[in-house]
Amino acid sequence: MQFKEIIGQESLKKQLIQTIVENRVSHAQLFLSAEGSGALLLAIAYAQYINCQNKTDIDSCGECSSCRKYEKYIHPDLHFSYPFFASKDVKIAVDVLEEWRSLLLEDPYFDLDIWRSKLSAENKQANINIAECHDIIKKLSYKAFEADTKVLIMWLPEFLDREGNALLKIIEEPPANTLFILVAQNQEQILSTILSRTQIVKIPKLADADIENYLIHKAQLSDNQAAEYSFLADGNLIEAKALLNDTPNNNAGYFTEWLRMGFGNKVPAMIAFTDTAASWGRENQKNFLKYGINFLRECSLLLSGADDLVKLPHQTLEIAVKLSTNVLNLAMVEALINELEKAHYHIERNANPKILFLDVSLQLVKIIKFKTFPKGTQYIYN
């Protein structure tokens, strides 16, 4: 994995290379990122660059013996650890190493659900168990076979339970020329004893422009569709790719028209819309509701005067400005988001879509037209 193969994160790539140039590579690092930002790929590219025999100022060569083995994830001094589902045949991570390599070669942008689908998970819980910790210690106690630096990349250390304390000594006092890279998404779920022994590298979400560019050039989406998917994905390339499997839609148009129906108290039109929404299928219904939640959150930024933080696509920004100026206020936006989040929750649990969308439609009328909020809420209307 070379840096040039990773989407976006240009400034971070330069920062990582600079640590190597200046000989400031910490032996234990935590790459902390949001899902779908490419943190695992950055860790692999970083390790490849460290061990490249003919590295340039901007990337590994991709041609030396070390790089060729890294490209196939078969370098003897590159080790992986990750959550897995223990069974009588699977006791440590290396028992499913072929599946791991296969997934990385197929598409290195994946999450735990995609990884789970590659394994015989059944109803088991994923974890990194004590046997895996002992195997890590054993592997890293050996001398390096070929590379100058042995590397262990642990994906999702959040799945280390208390057994992870077995790794503390080797993390704090590793064998010579050993690099630990932990790739995590939730800092609060990592053992504090491990967290305190690592140098944190924060990896931001992907920029909307990077995801749009990927969707336009790799997936051949139109500019408008790419902008909408990028907005929905919110910096998560895994989510953006998942959206590609859905039926092309016009969420922006449908949602703004739905709000207009609510403001105009057009109940017959809303009933017709309910029939349309019910025909979309569960995933598209969830994406529609998610779009609405994101759109309203952007409206709340406009209402709060934080215009510089708004990242709506140009074609829907004008609509959001008009709604925020003439129709909505913060209390209404909060009430609407609450209704949409409840609807999303119930769609995931197979609620009847006709009944659900009709109910939400009537709530839109109450909130937008009559400024009547659901009972039990504490909205203060000015």
Short mmCIF file of C-alpha atoms in Angstrom, two decimals, residues 98-248:
data_model
loop_
_atom_site.label_atom_id
_atom_site.label_comp_id
_atom_site.label_asym_id
_atom_site.label_seq_id
_atom_site.Cartn_x
_atom_site.Cartn_y
_atom_site.Cartn_z
CA GLU A 98 -6.06 -15.57 4.61
CA GLU A 99 -9.54 -14.07 4.94
CA TRP A 100 -7.96 -10.85 6.25
CA ARG A 101 -5.52 -10.61 3.35
CA SER A 102 -8.28 -11.42 0.88
CA LEU A 103 -10.44 -8.58 2.22
CA LEU A 104 -7.56 -6.10 2.13
CA LEU A 105 -6.80 -7.01 -1.49
CA GLU A 106 -10.48 -6.87 -2.45
CA ASP A 107 -11.24 -3.47 -0.90
CA PRO A 108 -9.18 -2.08 2.00
CA TYR A 109 -11.97 0.33 2.99
CA PHE A 110 -14.13 -1.85 5.25
CA ASP A 111 -15.73 -1.88 8.70
CA LEU A 112 -16.43 -4.54 11.30
CA ASP A 113 -19.72 -5.55 9.65
CA ILE A 114 -17.99 -6.21 6.33
CA TRP A 115 -15.20 -8.12 8.12
CA ARG A 116 -17.81 -10.11 10.03
CA SER A 117 -19.48 -11.12 6.75
CA LYS A 118 -16.20 -12.75 5.66
CA LEU A 119 -16.09 -15.01 8.72
CA SER A 120 -18.25 -17.64 10.36
CA ALA A 121 -19.41 -15.23 13.02
CA GLU A 122 -22.76 -16.84 13.88
CA ASN A 123 -23.91 -15.19 17.13
CA LYS A 124 -20.44 -14.82 18.62
CA GLN A 125 -18.98 -11.54 19.84
CA ALA A 126 -15.81 -10.25 18.22
CA ASN A 127 -12.81 -9.73 20.49
CA ILE A 128 -9.03 -9.83 20.75
CA ASN A 129 -8.46 -12.50 23.37
CA ILE A 130 -5.64 -13.44 25.72
CA ALA A 131 -4.37 -16.15 23.36
CA GLU A 132 -3.95 -13.49 20.69
CA CYS A 133 -2.05 -11.25 23.11
CA HIS A 134 0.34 -14.09 23.92
CA ASP A 135 0.82 -14.79 20.21
CA ILE A 136 1.68 -11.13 19.61
CA ILE A 137 4.32 -11.25 22.35
CA LYS A 138 5.79 -14.44 20.88
CA LYS A 139 5.94 -13.10 17.32
CA LEU A 140 7.57 -9.86 18.31
CA SER A 141 10.17 -11.57 20.46
CA TYR A 142 11.74 -13.08 17.33
CA LYS A 143 14.41 -11.26 15.37
CA ALA A 144 13.32 -9.56 12.16
CA PHE A 145 13.55 -11.85 9.13
CA GLU A 146 14.23 -9.26 6.44
CA ALA A 147 13.17 -5.74 7.37
CA ASP A 148 14.93 -3.21 9.52
CA THR A 149 11.72 -2.72 11.51
CA LYS A 150 9.16 -5.28 12.65
CA VAL A 151 5.64 -3.86 12.52
CA LEU A 152 2.47 -4.94 14.27
CA ILE A 153 -0.73 -3.22 13.16
CA MET A 154 -3.68 -3.80 15.47
CA TRP A 155 -7.05 -2.87 14.00
CA LEU A 156 -9.72 -1.86 16.54
CA PRO A 157 -7.88 -2.22 19.87
CA GLU A 158 -11.22 -1.28 21.45
CA PHE A 159 -11.91 -5.05 21.36
CA LEU A 160 -9.07 -5.76 23.77
CA ASP A 161 -10.57 -6.60 27.15
CA ARG A 162 -8.57 -6.61 30.37
CA GLU A 163 -6.40 -9.30 28.80
CA GLY A 164 -4.84 -6.46 26.82
CA ASN A 165 -2.82 -5.58 29.91
CA ALA A 166 -0.63 -8.55 29.00
CA LEU A 167 0.75 -6.37 26.20
CA LEU A 168 1.75 -3.44 28.40
CA LYS A 169 5.37 -4.48 28.96
CA ILE A 170 6.11 -5.19 25.31
CA ILE A 171 4.42 -1.93 24.25
CA GLU A 172 6.37 0.09 26.80
CA GLU A 173 9.68 -1.72 26.34
CA PRO A 174 9.53 -3.37 22.92
CA PRO A 175 12.35 -5.35 21.34
CA ALA A 176 14.71 -3.27 19.23
CA ASN A 177 13.36 -1.92 15.94
CA THR A 178 9.73 -2.79 16.68
CA LEU A 179 6.79 -0.57 15.78
CA PHE A 180 3.25 -0.86 17.16
CA ILE A 181 0.45 0.92 15.32
CA LEU A 182 -3.02 0.73 16.84
CA VAL A 183 -5.83 1.79 14.51
CA ALA A 184 -8.85 2.83 16.57
CA GLN A 185 -12.17 4.67 16.22
CA ASN A 186 -13.22 5.23 19.83
CA GLN A 187 -10.61 6.50 22.26
CA GLU A 188 -12.88 6.05 25.29
CA GLN A 189 -13.20 2.30 24.71
CA ILE A 190 -9.46 1.65 24.71
CA LEU A 191 -7.81 0.43 27.89
CA SER A 192 -6.39 3.48 29.63
CA THR A 193 -3.22 1.57 30.44
CA ILE A 194 -2.57 1.05 26.73
CA LEU A 195 -3.71 4.52 25.74
CA SER A 196 -1.20 6.16 28.08
CA ARG A 197 1.66 4.29 26.42
CA THR A 198 0.97 5.43 22.86
CA GLN A 199 1.47 8.56 20.82
CA ILE A 200 -1.87 9.61 19.36
CA VAL A 201 -2.08 10.55 15.68
CA LYS A 202 -5.50 12.05 14.96
CA ILE A 203 -6.82 11.35 11.47
CA PRO A 204 -9.65 13.60 10.26
CA LYS A 205 -12.68 12.61 8.26
CA LEU A 206 -12.22 12.65 4.52
CA ALA A 207 -13.05 15.96 2.89
CA ASP A 208 -16.34 16.05 0.97
CA ALA A 209 -14.41 17.08 -2.14
CA ASP A 210 -12.25 13.94 -1.96
CA ILE A 211 -15.30 11.68 -1.71
CA GLU A 212 -17.07 13.57 -4.51
CA ASN A 213 -14.02 13.23 -6.73
CA TYR A 214 -13.88 9.49 -6.03
CA LEU A 215 -17.59 9.01 -6.80
CA ILE A 216 -17.36 10.99 -10.04
CA HIS A 217 -14.20 9.41 -11.43
CA LYS A 218 -14.35 5.89 -9.98
CA ALA A 219 -18.11 5.29 -9.83
CA GLN A 220 -19.10 7.54 -12.76
CA LEU A 221 -21.78 9.38 -10.79
CA SER A 222 -23.10 12.73 -11.94
CA ASP A 223 -21.87 15.83 -10.13
CA ASN A 224 -25.23 16.28 -8.36
CA GLN A 225 -25.49 12.66 -7.25
CA ALA A 226 -21.87 12.61 -6.08
CA ALA A 227 -22.46 15.79 -4.06
CA GLU A 228 -25.52 14.28 -2.39
CA TYR A 229 -23.81 10.97 -1.59
CA SER A 230 -20.79 12.83 -0.23
CA PHE A 231 -23.07 14.90 1.99
CA LEU A 232 -24.78 11.76 3.28
CA ALA A 233 -21.49 9.92 3.82
CA ASP A 234 -20.10 12.75 5.98
CA GLY A 235 -16.44 11.91 5.38
CA ASN A 236 -16.94 8.13 5.49
CA LEU A 237 -15.87 6.45 2.24
CA ILE A 238 -17.30 3.11 3.39
CA GLU A 239 -20.71 4.75 3.71
CA ALA A 240 -20.32 6.43 0.33
CA LYS A 241 -19.58 3.07 -1.31
CA ALA A 242 -22.58 1.51 0.41
CA LEU A 243 -24.79 4.23 -1.06
CA LEU A 244 -23.64 3.21 -4.54
CA ASN A 245 -25.57 -0.04 -4.12
CA ASP A 246 -28.83 1.84 -3.61
CA THR A 247 -31.23 2.91 -6.31
CA PRO A 248 -30.42 6.40 -7.62
#
